[in-house]
Coordinates of C-alpha atoms in Angstrom, one line a residue:
Chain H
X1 CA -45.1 4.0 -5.0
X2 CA -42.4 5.9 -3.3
X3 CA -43.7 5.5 0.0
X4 CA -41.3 4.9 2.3
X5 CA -42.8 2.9 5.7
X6 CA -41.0 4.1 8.8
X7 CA -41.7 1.8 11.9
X8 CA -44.6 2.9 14.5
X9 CA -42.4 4.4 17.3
X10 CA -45.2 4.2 19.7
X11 CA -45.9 0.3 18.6
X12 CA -43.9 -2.0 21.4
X13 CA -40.6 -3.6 19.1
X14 CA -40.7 -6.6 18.8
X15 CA -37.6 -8.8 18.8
X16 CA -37.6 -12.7 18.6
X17 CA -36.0 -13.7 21.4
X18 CA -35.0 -17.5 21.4
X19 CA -34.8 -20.2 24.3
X20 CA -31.6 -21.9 23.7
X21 CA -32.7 -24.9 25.9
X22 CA -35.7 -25.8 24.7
X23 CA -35.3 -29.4 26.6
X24 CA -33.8 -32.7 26.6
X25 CA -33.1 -32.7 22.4
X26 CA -30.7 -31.6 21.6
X27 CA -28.4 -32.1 23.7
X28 CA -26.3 -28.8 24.8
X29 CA -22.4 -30.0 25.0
X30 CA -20.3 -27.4 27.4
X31 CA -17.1 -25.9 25.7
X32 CA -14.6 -28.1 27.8
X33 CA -17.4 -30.7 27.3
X34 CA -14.5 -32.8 25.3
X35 CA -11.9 -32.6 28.3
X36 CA -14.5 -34.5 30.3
X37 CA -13.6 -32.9 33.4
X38 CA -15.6 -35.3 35.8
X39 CA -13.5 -38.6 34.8
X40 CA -10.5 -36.2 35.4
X41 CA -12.0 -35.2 38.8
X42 CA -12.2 -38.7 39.5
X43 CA -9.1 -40.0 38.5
X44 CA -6.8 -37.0 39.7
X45 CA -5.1 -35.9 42.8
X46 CA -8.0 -34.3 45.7
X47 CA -5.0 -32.4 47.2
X48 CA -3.3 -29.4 45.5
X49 CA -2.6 -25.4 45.6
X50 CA -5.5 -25.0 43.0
X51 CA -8.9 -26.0 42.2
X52 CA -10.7 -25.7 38.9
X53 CA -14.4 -26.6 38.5
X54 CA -15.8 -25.8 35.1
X55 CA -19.7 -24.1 35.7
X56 CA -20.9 -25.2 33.1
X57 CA -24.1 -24.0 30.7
X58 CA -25.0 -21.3 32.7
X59 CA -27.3 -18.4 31.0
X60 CA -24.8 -15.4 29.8
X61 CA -26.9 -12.5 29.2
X62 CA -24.7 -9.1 27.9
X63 CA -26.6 -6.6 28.3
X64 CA -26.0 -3.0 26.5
X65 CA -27.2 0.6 27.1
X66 CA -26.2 3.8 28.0
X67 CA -26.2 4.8 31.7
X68 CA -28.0 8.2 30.5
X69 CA -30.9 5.5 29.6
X70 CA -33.0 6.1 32.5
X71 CA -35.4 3.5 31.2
X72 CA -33.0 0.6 30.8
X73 CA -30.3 1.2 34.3
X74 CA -34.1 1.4 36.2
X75 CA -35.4 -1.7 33.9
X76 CA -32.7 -3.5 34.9
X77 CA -32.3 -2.9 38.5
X78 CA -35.8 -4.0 38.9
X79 CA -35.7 -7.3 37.2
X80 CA -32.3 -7.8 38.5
X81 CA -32.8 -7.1 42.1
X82 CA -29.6 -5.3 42.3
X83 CA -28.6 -2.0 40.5
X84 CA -26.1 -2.1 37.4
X85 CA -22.7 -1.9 38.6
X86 CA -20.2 0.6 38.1
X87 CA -16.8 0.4 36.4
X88 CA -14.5 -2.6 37.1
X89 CA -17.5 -3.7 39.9
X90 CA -19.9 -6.4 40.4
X91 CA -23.2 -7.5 41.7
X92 CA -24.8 -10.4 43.1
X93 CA -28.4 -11.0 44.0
X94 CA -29.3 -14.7 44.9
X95 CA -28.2 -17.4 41.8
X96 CA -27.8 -14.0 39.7
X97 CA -24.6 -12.2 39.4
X98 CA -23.4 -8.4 36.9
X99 CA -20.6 -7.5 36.0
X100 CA -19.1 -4.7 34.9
X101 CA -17.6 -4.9 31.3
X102 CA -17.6 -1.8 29.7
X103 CA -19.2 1.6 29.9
X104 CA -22.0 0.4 28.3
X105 CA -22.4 -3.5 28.3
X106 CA -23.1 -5.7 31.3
X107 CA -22.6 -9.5 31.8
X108 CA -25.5 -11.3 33.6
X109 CA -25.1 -14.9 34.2
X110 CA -28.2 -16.9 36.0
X111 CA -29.0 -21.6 36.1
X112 CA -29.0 -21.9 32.4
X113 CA -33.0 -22.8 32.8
X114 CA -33.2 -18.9 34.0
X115 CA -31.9 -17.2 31.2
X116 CA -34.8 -17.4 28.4
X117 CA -37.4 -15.9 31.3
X118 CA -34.8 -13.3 32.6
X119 CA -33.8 -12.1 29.2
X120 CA -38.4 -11.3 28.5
X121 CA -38.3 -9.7 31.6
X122 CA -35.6 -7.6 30.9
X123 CA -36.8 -6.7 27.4
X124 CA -40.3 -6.3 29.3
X125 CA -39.0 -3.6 31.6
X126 CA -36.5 -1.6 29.7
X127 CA -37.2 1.0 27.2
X128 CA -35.0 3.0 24.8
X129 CA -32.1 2.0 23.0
X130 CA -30.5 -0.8 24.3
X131 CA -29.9 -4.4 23.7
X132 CA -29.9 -7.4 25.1
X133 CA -27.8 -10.8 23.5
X134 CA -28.2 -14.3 25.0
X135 CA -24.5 -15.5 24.6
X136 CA -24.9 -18.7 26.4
X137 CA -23.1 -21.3 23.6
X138 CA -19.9 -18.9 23.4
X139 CA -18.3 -18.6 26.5
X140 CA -18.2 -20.7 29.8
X141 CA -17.1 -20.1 33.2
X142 CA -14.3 -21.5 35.5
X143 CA -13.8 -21.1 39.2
X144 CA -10.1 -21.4 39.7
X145 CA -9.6 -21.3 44.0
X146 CA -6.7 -22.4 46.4
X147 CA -4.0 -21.0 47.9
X148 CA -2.0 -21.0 44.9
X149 CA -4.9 -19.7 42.5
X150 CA -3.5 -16.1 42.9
X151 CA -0.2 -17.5 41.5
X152 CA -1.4 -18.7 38.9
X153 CA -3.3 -15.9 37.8
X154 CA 0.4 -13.8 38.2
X155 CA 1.7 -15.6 35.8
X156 CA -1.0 -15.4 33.5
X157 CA -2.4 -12.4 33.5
X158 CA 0.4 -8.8 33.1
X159 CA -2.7 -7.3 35.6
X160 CA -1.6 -6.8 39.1
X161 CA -4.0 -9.1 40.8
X162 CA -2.8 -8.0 44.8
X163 CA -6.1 -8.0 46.8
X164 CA -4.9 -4.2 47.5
X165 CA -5.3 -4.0 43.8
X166 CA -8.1 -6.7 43.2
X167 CA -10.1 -7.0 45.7
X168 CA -13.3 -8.9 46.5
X169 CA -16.1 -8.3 43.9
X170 CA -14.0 -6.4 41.1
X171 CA -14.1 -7.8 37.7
X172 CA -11.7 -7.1 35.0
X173 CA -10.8 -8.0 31.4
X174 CA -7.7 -8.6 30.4
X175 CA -5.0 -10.4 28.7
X176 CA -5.5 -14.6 29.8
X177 CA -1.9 -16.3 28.5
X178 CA -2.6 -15.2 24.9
X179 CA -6.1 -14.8 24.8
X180 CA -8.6 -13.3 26.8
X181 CA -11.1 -13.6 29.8
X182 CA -12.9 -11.7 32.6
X183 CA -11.7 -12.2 35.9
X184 CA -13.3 -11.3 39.4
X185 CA -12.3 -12.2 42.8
X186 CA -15.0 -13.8 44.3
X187 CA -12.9 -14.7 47.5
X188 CA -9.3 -14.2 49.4
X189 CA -8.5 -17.5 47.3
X190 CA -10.9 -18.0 44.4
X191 CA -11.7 -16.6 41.0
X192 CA -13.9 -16.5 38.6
X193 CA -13.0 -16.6 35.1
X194 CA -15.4 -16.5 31.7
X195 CA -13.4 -17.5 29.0
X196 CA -14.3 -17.7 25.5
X197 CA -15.8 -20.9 24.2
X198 CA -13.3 -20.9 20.9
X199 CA -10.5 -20.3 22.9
X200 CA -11.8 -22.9 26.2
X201 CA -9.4 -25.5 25.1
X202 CA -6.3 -23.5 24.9
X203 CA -7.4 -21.6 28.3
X204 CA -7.7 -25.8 29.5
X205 CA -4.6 -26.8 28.3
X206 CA -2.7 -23.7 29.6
X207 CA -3.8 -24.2 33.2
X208 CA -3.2 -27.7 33.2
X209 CA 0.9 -26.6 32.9
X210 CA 0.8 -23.7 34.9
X211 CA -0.9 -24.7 38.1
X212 CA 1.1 -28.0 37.5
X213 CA 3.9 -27.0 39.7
X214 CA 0.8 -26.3 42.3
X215 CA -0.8 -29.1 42.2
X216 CA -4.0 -28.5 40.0
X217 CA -6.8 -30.6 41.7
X218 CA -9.9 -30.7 39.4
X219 CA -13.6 -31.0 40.5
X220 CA -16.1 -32.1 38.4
Chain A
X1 CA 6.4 -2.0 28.8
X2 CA 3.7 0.9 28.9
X3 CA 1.5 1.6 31.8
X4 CA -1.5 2.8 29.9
X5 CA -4.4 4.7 31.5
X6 CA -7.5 3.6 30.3
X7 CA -10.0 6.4 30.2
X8 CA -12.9 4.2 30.3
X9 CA -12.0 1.9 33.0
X10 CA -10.3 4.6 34.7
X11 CA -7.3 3.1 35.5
X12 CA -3.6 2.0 34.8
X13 CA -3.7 -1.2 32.5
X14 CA -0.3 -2.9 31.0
X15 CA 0.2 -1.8 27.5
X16 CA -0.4 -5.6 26.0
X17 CA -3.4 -5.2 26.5
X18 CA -3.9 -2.0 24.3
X19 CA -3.3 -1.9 20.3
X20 CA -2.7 1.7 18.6
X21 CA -5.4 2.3 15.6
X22 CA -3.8 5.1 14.1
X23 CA -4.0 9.0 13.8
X24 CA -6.5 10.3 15.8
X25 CA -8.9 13.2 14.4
X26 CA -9.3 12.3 11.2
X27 CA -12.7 13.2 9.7
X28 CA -14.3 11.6 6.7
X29 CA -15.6 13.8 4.6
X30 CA -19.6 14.7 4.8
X31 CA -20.0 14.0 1.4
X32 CA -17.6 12.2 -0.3
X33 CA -19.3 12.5 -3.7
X34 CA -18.0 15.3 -3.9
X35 CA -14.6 14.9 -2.4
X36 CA -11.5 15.4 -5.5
X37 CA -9.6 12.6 -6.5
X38 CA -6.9 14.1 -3.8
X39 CA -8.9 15.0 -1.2
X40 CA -10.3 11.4 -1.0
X41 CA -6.8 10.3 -1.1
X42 CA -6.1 12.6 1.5
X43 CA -8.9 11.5 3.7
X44 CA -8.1 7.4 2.8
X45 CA -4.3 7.5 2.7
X46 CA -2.5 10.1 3.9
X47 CA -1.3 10.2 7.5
X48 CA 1.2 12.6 9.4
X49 CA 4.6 11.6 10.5
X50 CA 4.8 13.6 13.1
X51 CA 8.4 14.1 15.0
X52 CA 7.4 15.0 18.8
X53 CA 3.7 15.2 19.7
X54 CA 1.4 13.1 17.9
X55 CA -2.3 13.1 18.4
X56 CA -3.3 8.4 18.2
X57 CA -6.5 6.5 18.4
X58 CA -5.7 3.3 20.2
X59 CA -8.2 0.7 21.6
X60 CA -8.3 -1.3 25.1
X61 CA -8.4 -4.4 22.7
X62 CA -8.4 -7.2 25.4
X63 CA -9.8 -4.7 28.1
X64 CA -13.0 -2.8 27.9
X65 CA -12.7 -3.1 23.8
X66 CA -13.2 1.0 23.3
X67 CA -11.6 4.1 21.7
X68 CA -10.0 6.9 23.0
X69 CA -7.3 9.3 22.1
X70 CA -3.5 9.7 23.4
X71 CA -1.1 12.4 23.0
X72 CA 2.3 10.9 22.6
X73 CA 5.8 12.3 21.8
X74 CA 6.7 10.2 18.9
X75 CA 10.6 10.6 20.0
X76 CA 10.9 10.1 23.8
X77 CA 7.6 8.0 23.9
X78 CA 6.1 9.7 26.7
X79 CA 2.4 9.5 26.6
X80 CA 1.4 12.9 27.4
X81 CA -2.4 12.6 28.2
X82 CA -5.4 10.6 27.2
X83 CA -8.9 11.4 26.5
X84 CA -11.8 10.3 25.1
X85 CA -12.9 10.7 21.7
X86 CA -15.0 13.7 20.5
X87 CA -12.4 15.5 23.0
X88 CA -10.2 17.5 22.3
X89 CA -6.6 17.4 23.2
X90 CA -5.1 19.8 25.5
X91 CA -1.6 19.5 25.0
X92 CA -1.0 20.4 21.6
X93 CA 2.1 21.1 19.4
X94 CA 1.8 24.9 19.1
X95 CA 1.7 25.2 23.0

């Protein structure tokens, strides 16, 4: 019995694919769930240089192939409504926005209620070698806007965040205080960051003390 | 502080963001089975201390989280040229 069984290659693969919000139990916590960001919305300043709003439990899709992949850059594109972007670039189409975070790997991030039926139809139109991981629980997103905001992100980040530099729609990763997060401008005066959901506290804590001298104004 | 140019996101980046990973070119053996005590050690171990042009792996750790290759002088610290791996360098020591 040395028969070795080699997988159909013409037989579709089959991957599980789970919903990670199946419904109301249990219940999903965000990762700054613990800073309870709405009582400190409603109990802080509404006037400042900066304004931080957690977006909480949105669907984060990363998505990786190669751009050779013919199969999976037109899979996407059609599911997507809007072609894979190119280096340091991103791409929005409705609720659904790309980005750019390495040669081969994309970030998708759609309403977390989106992301179980975007991720079948991705794996539905793409073919080849690629893969697609639903990494909703580990990371979260903050919007961090004002006139300050850029400031803050100065002091922050050691990448030159100028709008000459950093304009509208580019996304970056980089060095976040002493962690990590990818950044896009997604105005003259607001960000986007997706942080890390081990490190969401520390990112928390370290904006509370530098847009402090600001005025950090929190929405909930 | 080092402005690193980042083949893959093909641009300057800070060099906190980067981390060096070593000699660059180093092969591991096709068969290993049949590598000598010494040339295993070789392969494992043993790295050049190069003064003047040295051929390093480093990694955009914090940035686009890939490989590539620098050519560095080990003395001035002048970062001669980058490029990705599987290439190969142009500025070399015997030039």
């Amino acid at each position: 019995m040395s028969e070795v069984v080699a997988p159909e290659k013409e037989a579709a693969v089959k991957v599980a694919v789970m919903n990670q919000l199946p419904g109301q139990e249990p219940r999903a916590e965000s990762p700054l769930h613990h800073a309870d960001l709405e009582t400190v919305a409603k109990k802080g300043p509404k006037q400042g240089g900066v304004y931080l709003q957690e977006l909480k439990l949105l669907g984060h899709l990363v998505l990786r192939g190669s751009v050779d992949n013919a199969e999976f850059m037109s899979g996407a594109e059609k599911v997507l409504g809007v072609a894979l972007p190119s280096a340091l670039q991103s791409a929005e189409a409705g609720d659904l926005s790309v980005r750019w975070i390495s040669p081969d790997e994309w970030l998708v991030i759609v309403p977390g209620a989106k992301a179980f039926k975007l991720e079948r139809e991705l794996r539905d139109a793409m073919g080849g070698h690629f893969a697609i991981v639903n990494v909703s629980g580990g990371q979260t997103v903050l919007t961090l806007s004002g006139p300050n905001a850029e400031e803050v992100l100065k002091k922050t980040t050691p990448y030159d965040v100028h709008p000459s530099n950093f304009p509208v729609g580019k996304v970056i990763t980089s060095t976040f205080s002493k962690t990590q997060a990818v950044i896009r401008r997604t105005g003259d005066e607001s960000f986007e960051l997706v942080i890390r959901r081990s490190f969401a506290d520390y990112a928390w804590l370290w904006l509370q003390d530098a847009c402090a001298e600001y005025g950090l104004v929190v929405r909930g | 502080m080092h402005y690193i140019y980042c083949p893959h996101c093909e641009e300057y980046r800070e060099e906190e963001e980067f981390h060096a990973a070593g000699e660059a070119h180093i092969a591991r053996p096709l068969d290993p089975e049949a590598c000598t005590d010494a040339e295993w050690a070789d392969f494992l171990y043993f790295r050049t201390n190069s003064r003047g042009l040295h051929h390093e792996l480093w990694v955009h750790a914090t940035g686009c989280r890939k490989f590539f290759n620098m050519t560095r002088d080990t003395v001035t610290y002048e970062i001669k040229e980058v490029y990705k791996v599987g290439e190969q360098p142009q500025v070399t020591a015997d030039q």
